[in-house]
């Protein structure tokens, strides 16, 4: 139990000693009795948790002492104990910052006891909230949540940092399983909107006919089955962040409505006429190339430029070098903790096997592989035999599309060119080909656009 330091400021020695004796029956209460305002003020450096203050002191009235204490430390709860039953006096004290007002009577000690217990309960609740906030901030601290030390992931960290100092829209792209929602959470919970809602909407999971209601809400009776008013996701996210995952799945007709909402920063519920203003940061994510979707006519160009904001491209796991091993170790420790078992090691052959695999399912697949390996392992170390890859292996994955040898060659060159940040000389040396081959390919690609 947490100890409480309590000051009793009372000029009636008998009444003061009675209160002190009663409160000290609780071993968690440390009680000090003072007979004047001056004694109380001279001992405030001891940082009391609660002050019980008599209204009529010999050297200073209770209202003046209350004001003096609040000037020194505004956070100390103060309980006024007075012989005055005038309700107006009580109201004035409460308006001035007193936590409670108790009239002197035979029941004073019991009323004081209950008041202190309520203050203690409220204080514990505040502390719990602060602890939870701290844990939440630690949970979503992106450098702890997003495991990795590769150059590719450090570039992502840099982009996240840039997103934290402003409210620009953010568009997150990357293959399935690369952690797009994790990044969205990290941006929200490390921004100045962290104490407001984070509302995530997976576009691929909402039936087409319900999207508008989910986005903007509806009034009672707006359509069959609308038995009560419902607030939409944009209203719910007011002051915080709305995360639209798989935005490319949004129907073209709804894209135009979304564009209008983002331009006006207001929604109208289905079946309603009232315009409801909202202030929410927009973060979108997709595994598709939105620019290509615009060219194909599947996505509105004006909406594309409205939402693109700060683009963050998440690298596939196969391009993150030794991050695979760091993530594997993290997932092993997580599995051990969740299942109350000893943490396992990774053998050299297991590490080699992990590093050689392409992980088409990215981080999500790696976690699945590691969880199963922890179950299958019969010793204190996971071996290569414990690792089972149920998806297409890296070679089959590359060859699964029907292409010509020329097309595969182009894909290989473009892949390494991108990996080397468009450094033609480095790419040519890596692939042991001439620079002219790469330049000719780039001209061909440009003509195809």
CSV table of C-alpha atoms in Angstrom, one decimal:
chain,number,residue,atom,x,y,z
A,1,UNK,CA,0.0,0.0,0.0
A,2,UNK,CA,1.2,3.5,-0.8
A,3,UNK,CA,1.9,5.8,2.2
A,4,UNK,CA,0.3,9.1,2.5
A,5,UNK,CA,1.8,12.1,4.4
A,6,UNK,CA,-1.1,14.1,5.9
A,7,UNK,CA,-0.9,17.6,7.6
A,8,UNK,CA,-3.6,18.5,10.1
A,9,UNK,CA,-3.7,22.3,10.8
A,10,UNK,CA,-5.9,22.8,13.9
A,11,UNK,CA,-5.6,25.3,16.8
A,12,UNK,CA,-7.8,23.2,19.1
A,13,UNK,CA,-5.3,20.7,20.6
A,14,UNK,CA,-8.0,18.2,21.7
A,15,UNK,CA,-9.8,18.1,18.4
A,16,UNK,CA,-6.5,18.0,16.5
A,17,UNK,CA,-5.1,15.1,18.5
A,18,UNK,CA,-8.4,13.3,18.1
A,19,UNK,CA,-8.2,13.5,14.3
A,20,UNK,CA,-4.5,12.6,14.4
A,21,UNK,CA,-5.1,9.5,16.5
A,22,UNK,CA,-8.0,8.4,14.3
A,23,UNK,CA,-6.1,8.7,11.1
A,24,UNK,CA,-2.9,7.0,12.4
A,25,UNK,CA,-5.0,3.9,12.9
A,26,UNK,CA,-4.2,3.4,9.2
A,27,UNK,CA,-0.6,2.3,9.1
A,28,UNK,CA,-0.2,3.8,5.6
A,29,UNK,CA,-1.0,7.3,7.0
A,30,UNK,CA,1.8,9.5,8.4
A,31,UNK,CA,0.2,12.3,10.2
A,32,UNK,CA,1.7,15.7,11.4
A,33,UNK,CA,-0.3,18.1,13.6
A,34,UNK,CA,0.3,21.9,13.5
A,35,UNK,CA,-1.4,24.5,15.5
A,36,UNK,CA,-0.9,27.6,13.3
A,37,UNK,CA,-0.8,28.7,9.6
A,38,UNK,CA,2.9,29.7,10.1
A,39,UNK,CA,3.9,26.1,11.2
A,40,UNK,CA,2.1,24.7,8.2
A,41,UNK,CA,3.8,27.0,5.7
A,42,UNK,CA,7.2,26.4,7.3
A,43,UNK,CA,6.8,22.7,6.7
A,44,UNK,CA,5.5,22.6,3.2
A,45,UNK,CA,9.0,21.6,2.0
A,46,UNK,CA,8.1,18.1,3.4
A,47,UNK,CA,5.6,17.8,0.5
A,48,UNK,CA,2.4,16.6,2.2
A,49,UNK,CA,0.0,14.5,0.1
A,50,UNK,CA,-3.1,16.0,1.8
A,51,UNK,CA,-3.7,19.0,4.1
A,52,UNK,CA,-6.6,19.1,6.6
A,53,UNK,CA,-7.2,22.8,7.3
A,54,UNK,CA,-9.1,24.5,10.1
A,55,UNK,CA,-11.1,27.6,9.0
A,56,UNK,CA,-10.4,29.6,12.1
A,57,UNK,CA,-6.7,29.7,12.9
A,58,UNK,CA,-5.1,32.3,15.3
A,59,UNK,CA,-2.7,33.8,12.9
A,60,UNK,CA,-4.4,33.5,9.5
A,61,UNK,CA,-7.9,32.7,8.2
A,62,UNK,CA,-8.4,29.5,6.3
A,63,UNK,CA,-9.3,31.2,3.0
A,64,UNK,CA,-6.0,33.1,3.0
A,65,UNK,CA,-4.0,30.1,4.0
A,66,UNK,CA,-5.6,28.1,1.3
A,67,UNK,CA,-4.6,30.7,-1.2
A,68,UNK,CA,-1.0,30.8,0.1
A,69,UNK,CA,-0.7,27.0,-0.1
A,70,UNK,CA,-2.1,26.9,-3.7
A,71,UNK,CA,0.4,29.6,-4.7
A,72,UNK,CA,3.2,27.4,-3.4
A,73,UNK,CA,1.9,24.0,-4.6
A,74,UNK,CA,-1.4,23.9,-6.5
A,75,UNK,CA,-1.5,20.1,-6.7
A,76,UNK,CA,-2.0,19.4,-2.9
A,77,UNK,CA,-5.6,18.4,-2.1
A,78,UNK,CA,-6.9,20.5,0.8
A,79,UNK,CA,-9.8,19.5,3.1
A,80,UNK,CA,-11.4,22.4,5.0
A,81,UNK,CA,-12.7,21.5,8.5
A,82,UNK,CA,-14.9,24.3,9.9
A,83,UNK,CA,-17.4,25.1,12.6
A,84,UNK,CA,-19.4,27.2,10.1
A,85,UNK,CA,-22.4,25.5,8.6
A,86,UNK,CA,-23.1,28.3,6.1
A,87,UNK,CA,-23.4,26.7,2.7
A,88,UNK,CA,-22.1,29.8,1.1
A,89,UNK,CA,-18.8,29.6,2.9
A,90,UNK,CA,-18.4,26.0,1.8
A,91,UNK,CA,-19.1,26.9,-1.8
A,92,UNK,CA,-16.6,29.7,-1.7
A,93,UNK,CA,-13.9,27.4,-0.4
A,94,UNK,CA,-14.6,24.7,-3.1
A,95,UNK,CA,-14.5,27.4,-5.8
A,96,UNK,CA,-11.1,28.5,-4.4
A,97,UNK,CA,-9.7,25.0,-4.9
A,98,UNK,CA,-10.5,23.1,-1.8
A,99,UNK,CA,-11.2,19.4,-2.4
A,100,UNK,CA,-13.8,18.9,0.3
A,101,UNK,CA,-15.5,20.9,3.1
A,102,UNK,CA,-16.4,19.2,6.5
A,103,UNK,CA,-18.4,20.8,9.3
A,104,UNK,CA,-17.1,20.1,12.8
A,105,UNK,CA,-19.3,17.6,14.5
A,106,UNK,CA,-19.2,14.2,16.2
A,107,UNK,CA,-18.9,12.6,12.8
A,108,UNK,CA,-16.0,14.8,11.6
A,109,UNK,CA,-13.4,12.1,12.0
A,110,UNK,CA,-15.4,9.6,10.0
A,111,UNK,CA,-16.2,12.1,7.2
A,112,UNK,CA,-12.5,13.0,7.1
A,113,UNK,CA,-11.5,9.4,6.9
A,114,UNK,CA,-13.8,8.8,3.9
A,115,UNK,CA,-12.7,12.0,2.2
A,116,UNK,CA,-9.0,11.0,2.4
A,117,UNK,CA,-9.8,7.5,1.1
A,118,UNK,CA,-11.6,9.1,-1.9
A,119,UNK,CA,-8.6,11.4,-2.6
A,120,UNK,CA,-6.3,8.4,-2.4
A,121,UNK,CA,-8.4,6.4,-4.8
A,122,UNK,CA,-8.5,9.3,-7.3
A,123,UNK,CA,-4.8,9.8,-6.9
A,124,UNK,CA,-4.2,6.1,-7.7
A,125,UNK,CA,-6.4,6.3,-10.7
A,126,UNK,CA,-4.4,9.3,-12.0
A,127,UNK,CA,-1.2,7.4,-11.5
A,128,UNK,CA,-2.6,4.4,-13.3
A,129,UNK,CA,-3.6,6.6,-16.2
A,130,UNK,CA,-0.1,8.1,-16.4
A,131,UNK,CA,1.5,4.6,-16.2
A,132,UNK,CA,-0.7,3.4,-19.0
A,133,UNK,CA,0.1,6.5,-21.1
A,134,UNK,CA,3.8,5.8,-20.5
A,135,UNK,CA,3.4,2.2,-21.5
A,136,UNK,CA,1.4,3.2,-24.6
A,137,UNK,CA,4.1,5.6,-25.6
A,138,UNK,CA,6.8,2.9,-25.1
A,139,UNK,CA,4.7,0.3,-27.0
A,140,UNK,CA,4.4,2.5,-30.0
A,141,UNK,CA,7.9,4.1,-29.8
A,142,UNK,CA,8.7,3.3,-33.4
A,143,UNK,CA,12.4,2.5,-32.8
A,144,UNK,CA,11.3,-0.2,-30.4
A,145,UNK,CA,8.2,-1.4,-32.3
A,146,UNK,CA,9.8,-1.5,-35.7
A,147,UNK,CA,12.7,-3.9,-35.2
A,148,UNK,CA,15.7,-3.4,-37.5
A,149,UNK,CA,19.1,-1.7,-38.2
A,150,UNK,CA,19.4,-2.0,-42.0
A,151,UNK,CA,19.8,1.0,-44.2
A,152,UNK,CA,16.4,0.4,-45.7
A,153,UNK,CA,14.6,0.5,-42.3
A,154,UNK,CA,16.6,3.5,-41.1
A,155,UNK,CA,15.3,5.4,-44.2
A,156,UNK,CA,11.8,4.5,-43.0
A,157,UNK,CA,12.7,5.9,-39.5
A,158,UNK,CA,13.8,9.1,-41.1
A,159,UNK,CA,10.5,9.5,-42.9
A,160,UNK,CA,8.6,8.7,-39.7
A,161,UNK,CA,10.5,11.4,-37.9
A,162,UNK,CA,9.6,13.9,-40.6
A,163,UNK,CA,6.0,13.0,-40.3
A,164,UNK,CA,5.9,13.7,-36.5
A,165,UNK,CA,6.6,17.4,-36.6
A,166,UNK,CA,3.6,18.3,-38.8
A,167,UNK,CA,0.1,17.1,-39.8
A,168,UNK,CA,0.8,16.3,-43.5
A,169,UNK,CA,-1.1,13.3,-44.9
A,170,UNK,CA,1.0,10.2,-45.1
A,171,UNK,CA,0.8,7.4,-47.7
A,172,UNK,CA,2.4,4.1,-46.7
A,173,UNK,CA,3.2,1.6,-49.5
A,174,UNK,CA,4.7,-1.8,-49.4
A,175,UNK,CA,4.1,-5.5,-50.0
A,176,UNK,CA,1.6,-7.4,-47.8
A,177,UNK,CA,3.0,-8.1,-44.4
A,178,UNK,CA,5.6,-5.4,-44.3
A,179,UNK,CA,4.1,-3.6,-41.3
A,180,UNK,CA,2.1,-0.7,-42.8
A,181,UNK,CA,-0.4,-0.5,-39.8
A,182,UNK,CA,2.5,-0.7,-37.4
A,183,UNK,CA,4.0,2.4,-39.0
A,184,UNK,CA,0.7,4.2,-39.0
A,185,UNK,CA,0.3,3.5,-35.2
A,186,UNK,CA,3.9,4.7,-34.6
A,187,UNK,CA,3.2,8.0,-36.4
A,188,UNK,CA,0.0,8.6,-34.5
A,189,UNK,CA,1.2,7.6,-31.0
A,190,UNK,CA,4.4,9.6,-31.3
A,191,UNK,CA,2.7,12.8,-32.6
A,192,UNK,CA,0.9,15.5,-30.7
A,193,UNK,CA,-2.4,13.7,-31.5
A,194,UNK,CA,-1.4,10.7,-29.4
A,195,UNK,CA,-4.1,11.4,-26.7
A,196,UNK,CA,-6.9,11.5,-29.3
A,197,UNK,CA,-8.4,8.5,-31.2
A,198,UNK,CA,-6.6,6.4,-33.8
A,199,UNK,CA,-9.3,5.0,-36.0
A,200,UNK,CA,-8.2,2.2,-38.5
A,201,UNK,CA,-10.4,1.2,-41.4
A,202,UNK,CA,-9.6,-1.8,-43.6
A,203,UNK,CA,-11.2,-1.0,-47.0
A,204,UNK,CA,-10.9,-4.6,-48.2
A,205,UNK,CA,-12.9,-5.8,-45.2
A,206,UNK,CA,-16.0,-3.6,-45.6
A,207,UNK,CA,-18.7,-4.6,-48.1
A,208,UNK,CA,-19.1,-2.0,-50.8
A,209,UNK,CA,-22.7,-1.1,-49.9
A,210,UNK,CA,-21.6,-0.3,-46.3
A,211,UNK,CA,-18.5,1.8,-46.9
A,212,UNK,CA,-20.4,5.1,-47.1
A,213,UNK,CA,-22.2,4.4,-43.8
A,214,UNK,CA,-18.9,3.4,-42.1
A,215,UNK,CA,-17.1,6.5,-43.4
A,216,UNK,CA,-19.7,9.1,-42.8
A,217,UNK,CA,-22.2,7.6,-40.4
A,218,UNK,CA,-26.0,7.6,-40.7
A,219,UNK,CA,-29.1,8.9,-39.1
A,220,UNK,CA,-31.9,6.7,-37.7
A,221,UNK,CA,-34.1,5.5,-40.5
A,222,UNK,CA,-31.7,6.5,-43.2
A,223,UNK,CA,-32.1,3.0,-44.8
A,224,UNK,CA,-33.6,-0.3,-43.9
A,225,UNK,CA,-32.0,-1.6,-40.8
A,226,UNK,CA,-30.7,1.8,-39.6
A,227,UNK,CA,-32.5,1.6,-36.2
A,228,UNK,CA,-30.4,4.2,-34.5
A,229,UNK,CA,-28.0,7.0,-35.3
A,230,UNK,CA,-24.4,5.9,-36.0
A,231,UNK,CA,-21.3,8.2,-36.1
A,232,UNK,CA,-18.9,7.5,-38.9
A,233,UNK,CA,-15.2,6.8,-38.8
A,234,UNK,CA,-14.2,10.4,-39.7
A,235,UNK,CA,-16.3,11.8,-36.7
A,236,UNK,CA,-14.8,9.2,-34.4
A,237,UNK,CA,-11.3,10.3,-35.4
A,238,UNK,CA,-11.9,14.0,-34.7
A,239,UNK,CA,-8.7,15.4,-33.2
A,240,UNK,CA,-6.8,12.2,-33.9
A,241,UNK,CA,-5.8,10.1,-36.9
A,242,UNK,CA,-7.8,8.1,-39.4
A,243,UNK,CA,-6.0,5.3,-41.1
A,244,UNK,CA,-7.4,4.0,-44.4
A,245,UNK,CA,-5.8,0.7,-45.2
A,246,UNK,CA,-5.9,-0.8,-48.7
A,247,UNK,CA,-7.2,2.5,-50.1
A,248,UNK,CA,-6.9,1.2,-53.6
A,249,UNK,CA,-9.9,-1.0,-53.0
A,250,UNK,CA,-12.3,2.0,-52.7
A,251,UNK,CA,-15.0,2.2,-55.4
A,252,UNK,CA,-14.6,5.1,-57.9
A,253,UNK,CA,-18.0,6.6,-56.9
A,254,UNK,CA,-17.0,6.6,-53.3
A,255,UNK,CA,-13.6,8.1,-54.2
A,256,UNK,CA,-15.3,11.3,-55.4
A,257,UNK,CA,-17.3,11.5,-52.1
A,258,UNK,CA,-14.1,10.9,-50.1
A,259,UNK,CA,-12.3,13.7,-52.1
A,260,UNK,CA,-15.1,16.2,-51.2
A,261,UNK,CA,-15.0,15.2,-47.5
A,262,UNK,CA,-11.2,15.7,-47.4
A,263,UNK,CA,-11.5,19.1,-49.2
A,264,UNK,CA,-14.2,20.5,-47.1
A,265,UNK,CA,-13.1,18.7,-43.8
A,266,UNK,CA,-16.8,18.0,-43.0
A,267,UNK,CA,-19.2,15.1,-43.3
A,268,UNK,CA,-22.9,14.7,-43.6
A,269,UNK,CA,-24.4,11.5,-42.2
A,270,UNK,CA,-26.5,9.4,-44.5
A,271,UNK,CA,-30.1,10.6,-44.2
A,272,UNK,CA,-29.0,13.8,-42.5
A,273,UNK,CA,-28.5,17.4,-43.6
A,274,UNK,CA,-26.2,18.8,-40.8
A,275,UNK,CA,-22.6,19.4,-41.8
A,276,UNK,CA,-20.3,18.0,-39.2
A,277,UNK,CA,-16.8,19.5,-39.1
A,278,UNK,CA,-13.9,17.2,-38.2
A,279,UNK,CA,-10.1,17.6,-37.7
A,280,UNK,CA,-8.3,14.3,-38.3
A,281,UNK,CA,-4.9,13.5,-39.8
A,282,UNK,CA,-5.1,11.1,-42.8
A,283,UNK,CA,-2.8,8.2,-43.2
A,284,UNK,CA,-3.4,5.8,-46.1
A,285,UNK,CA,-1.8,2.5,-47.0
A,286,UNK,CA,-1.8,0.1,-50.0
A,287,UNK,CA,0.2,-2.7,-51.4
A,288,UNK,CA,-0.6,-1.5,-54.9
A,289,UNK,CA,1.2,1.2,-56.9
A,290,UNK,CA,-1.4,4.0,-56.8
A,291,UNK,CA,0.3,5.9,-59.6
A,292,UNK,CA,-0.2,2.9,-61.9
A,293,UNK,CA,-3.8,2.6,-60.6
A,294,UNK,CA,-4.4,6.2,-61.7
A,295,UNK,CA,-3.0,5.4,-65.2
A,296,UNK,CA,-5.3,2.4,-65.4
A,297,UNK,CA,-8.3,4.5,-64.6
A,298,UNK,CA,-8.9,2.6,-61.3
A,299,UNK,CA,-8.1,5.6,-59.0
A,300,UNK,CA,-9.0,9.3,-59.3
A,301,UNK,CA,-6.0,11.5,-60.1
A,302,UNK,CA,-7.3,14.4,-58.0
A,303,UNK,CA,-7.8,12.1,-55.0
A,304,UNK,CA,-4.3,10.7,-55.5
A,305,UNK,CA,-2.7,14.1,-55.2
A,306,UNK,CA,-4.9,15.0,-52.2
A,307,UNK,CA,-3.9,11.9,-50.2
A,308,UNK,CA,-0.3,11.2,-51.3
A,309,UNK,CA,1.3,13.7,-48.8
A,310,UNK,CA,4.5,12.3,-47.4
A,311,UNK,CA,5.2,8.9,-49.1
A,312,UNK,CA,6.8,6.1,-47.0
A,313,UNK,CA,7.7,3.0,-48.9
A,314,UNK,CA,8.3,0.0,-46.6
A,315,UNK,CA,11.0,-2.4,-47.9
A,316,UNK,CA,10.2,-6.1,-48.3
A,317,UNK,CA,11.9,-8.3,-45.7
A,318,UNK,CA,14.2,-9.8,-48.3
A,319,UNK,CA,15.8,-6.4,-48.8
A,320,UNK,CA,16.5,-5.8,-45.1
A,321,UNK,CA,19.6,-7.8,-44.7
A,322,UNK,CA,20.3,-9.0,-41.1
A,323,UNK,CA,17.0,-7.5,-39.9
A,324,UNK,CA,15.6,-10.9,-40.6
A,325,UNK,CA,17.7,-12.4,-37.7
A,326,UNK,CA,16.8,-9.5,-35.4
A,327,UNK,CA,13.1,-9.9,-36.0
A,328,UNK,CA,13.4,-13.7,-35.6
A,329,UNK,CA,15.1,-13.2,-32.2
A,330,UNK,CA,12.3,-10.8,-31.2
A,331,UNK,CA,9.5,-13.2,-32.2
A,332,UNK,CA,11.2,-16.1,-30.4
A,333,UNK,CA,11.3,-13.9,-27.2
A,334,UNK,CA,7.7,-12.9,-27.7
A,335,UNK,CA,6.6,-16.5,-28.2
A,336,UNK,CA,8.5,-17.6,-25.1
A,337,UNK,CA,6.9,-14.8,-23.0
A,338,UNK,CA,3.4,-15.5,-24.2
A,339,UNK,CA,3.7,-19.2,-23.6
A,340,UNK,CA,5.7,-19.0,-20.3
A,341,UNK,CA,8.7,-21.0,-21.7
A,342,UNK,CA,12.4,-20.6,-21.9
A,343,UNK,CA,13.8,-18.5,-24.8
A,344,UNK,CA,15.3,-20.5,-27.5
A,345,UNK,CA,18.5,-19.8,-29.5
A,346,UNK,CA,19.0,-20.0,-33.3
A,347,UNK,CA,21.6,-22.4,-34.7
A,348,UNK,CA,23.9,-21.3,-37.6
A,349,UNK,CA,22.2,-23.5,-40.1
A,350,UNK,CA,18.8,-22.0,-39.0
A,351,UNK,CA,20.2,-18.4,-39.5
A,352,UNK,CA,21.6,-19.3,-42.9
A,353,UNK,CA,18.2,-20.8,-44.0
A,354,UNK,CA,16.3,-17.7,-42.8
A,355,UNK,CA,18.7,-15.4,-44.7
A,356,UNK,CA,18.5,-17.4,-47.9
A,357,UNK,CA,14.7,-17.4,-48.0
A,358,UNK,CA,12.8,-14.7,-49.9
A,359,UNK,CA,9.8,-14.3,-47.5
A,360,UNK,CA,7.1,-13.4,-49.9
A,361,UNK,CA,4.8,-12.9,-46.9
A,362,UNK,CA,7.3,-10.6,-45.3
A,363,UNK,CA,7.3,-10.0,-41.5
A,364,UNK,CA,3.9,-11.7,-41.1
A,365,UNK,CA,5.3,-14.9,-42.6
A,366,UNK,CA,8.5,-14.7,-40.6
A,367,UNK,CA,6.4,-14.6,-37.3
A,368,UNK,CA,4.4,-17.6,-38.4
A,369,UNK,CA,7.5,-19.5,-39.3
A,370,UNK,CA,9.2,-18.7,-36.0
A,371,UNK,CA,6.1,-19.5,-33.9
A,372,UNK,CA,5.9,-23.0,-35.5
A,373,UNK,CA,9.7,-23.5,-35.1
A,374,UNK,CA,9.4,-22.7,-31.3
A,375,UNK,CA,6.7,-25.5,-31.1
A,376,UNK,CA,8.7,-28.0,-33.2
A,377,UNK,CA,12.0,-27.4,-31.5
A,378,UNK,CA,13.1,-30.3,-29.3
A,379,UNK,CA,16.2,-28.7,-27.7
A,380,UNK,CA,17.2,-25.3,-26.5
A,381,UNK,CA,18.1,-24.1,-30.0
A,382,UNK,CA,16.1,-23.9,-33.2
A,383,UNK,CA,17.8,-25.7,-36.1
A,384,UNK,CA,17.2,-25.5,-39.9
A,385,UNK,CA,15.0,-28.7,-39.7
A,386,UNK,CA,12.6,-26.8,-37.3
A,387,UNK,CA,12.0,-24.1,-39.9
A,388,UNK,CA,9.2,-24.9,-42.4
A,389,UNK,CA,8.4,-22.6,-45.3
A,390,UNK,CA,4.9,-23.3,-46.5
A,391,UNK,CA,4.7,-20.6,-49.1
A,392,UNK,CA,6.3,-20.7,-52.5
A,393,UNK,CA,10.1,-20.9,-52.2
A,394,UNK,CA,12.2,-18.0,-53.5
A,395,UNK,CA,13.1,-19.6,-56.9
A,396,UNK,CA,9.5,-20.8,-57.6
A,397,UNK,CA,8.2,-17.3,-56.6
A,398,UNK,CA,10.5,-15.6,-59.1
A,399,UNK,CA,9.6,-18.1,-61.9
A,400,UNK,CA,5.9,-18.3,-61.1
A,401,UNK,CA,5.0,-15.7,-63.7
A,402,UNK,CA,5.1,-16.5,-67.4
A,403,UNK,CA,7.7,-14.2,-69.0
A,404,UNK,CA,10.3,-14.4,-71.7
A,405,UNK,CA,14.0,-14.6,-70.9
A,406,UNK,CA,14.3,-10.9,-72.1
A,407,UNK,CA,11.6,-9.8,-69.7
A,408,UNK,CA,13.2,-11.7,-66.8
A,409,UNK,CA,16.5,-10.1,-67.6
A,410,UNK,CA,14.9,-6.6,-67.6
A,411,UNK,CA,13.3,-7.4,-64.2
A,412,UNK,CA,16.6,-8.4,-62.7
A,413,UNK,CA,18.4,-5.3,-64.0
A,414,UNK,CA,15.6,-3.0,-62.8
A,415,UNK,CA,15.5,-4.7,-59.4
A,416,UNK,CA,19.2,-4.3,-58.7
A,417,UNK,CA,19.1,-0.7,-60.1
A,418,UNK,CA,16.5,0.2,-57.6
A,419,UNK,CA,18.4,-1.6,-54.8
A,420,UNK,CA,21.5,0.4,-55.7
A,421,UNK,CA,19.6,3.7,-55.7
A,422,UNK,CA,19.8,4.0,-59.5
A,423,UNK,CA,23.5,3.8,-59.5
A,424,UNK,CA,24.2,2.6,-63.0
A,425,UNK,CA,27.9,2.0,-62.6
A,426,UNK,CA,27.4,0.0,-59.3
A,427,UNK,CA,24.6,-2.1,-60.9
A,428,UNK,CA,26.6,-2.8,-64.0
A,429,UNK,CA,29.6,-4.0,-61.9
A,430,UNK,CA,27.3,-6.1,-59.7
A,431,UNK,CA,25.7,-7.9,-62.6
A,432,UNK,CA,28.8,-8.0,-64.8
A,433,UNK,CA,27.2,-6.2,-67.7
A,434,UNK,CA,28.0,-3.1,-69.7
A,435,UNK,CA,26.6,0.3,-68.7
A,436,UNK,CA,25.2,0.7,-72.2
A,437,UNK,CA,22.9,-2.3,-71.6
A,438,UNK,CA,21.3,-0.5,-68.6
A,439,UNK,CA,21.0,2.8,-70.4
A,440,UNK,CA,19.3,1.1,-73.4
A,441,UNK,CA,16.9,-0.6,-71.1
A,442,UNK,CA,16.0,2.6,-69.3
A,443,UNK,CA,15.3,4.3,-72.6
A,444,UNK,CA,13.1,1.4,-73.6
A,445,UNK,CA,11.2,1.6,-70.3
A,446,UNK,CA,10.7,5.3,-70.8
A,447,UNK,CA,9.3,4.9,-74.3
A,448,UNK,CA,6.8,2.3,-72.9
A,449,UNK,CA,5.4,4.8,-70.5
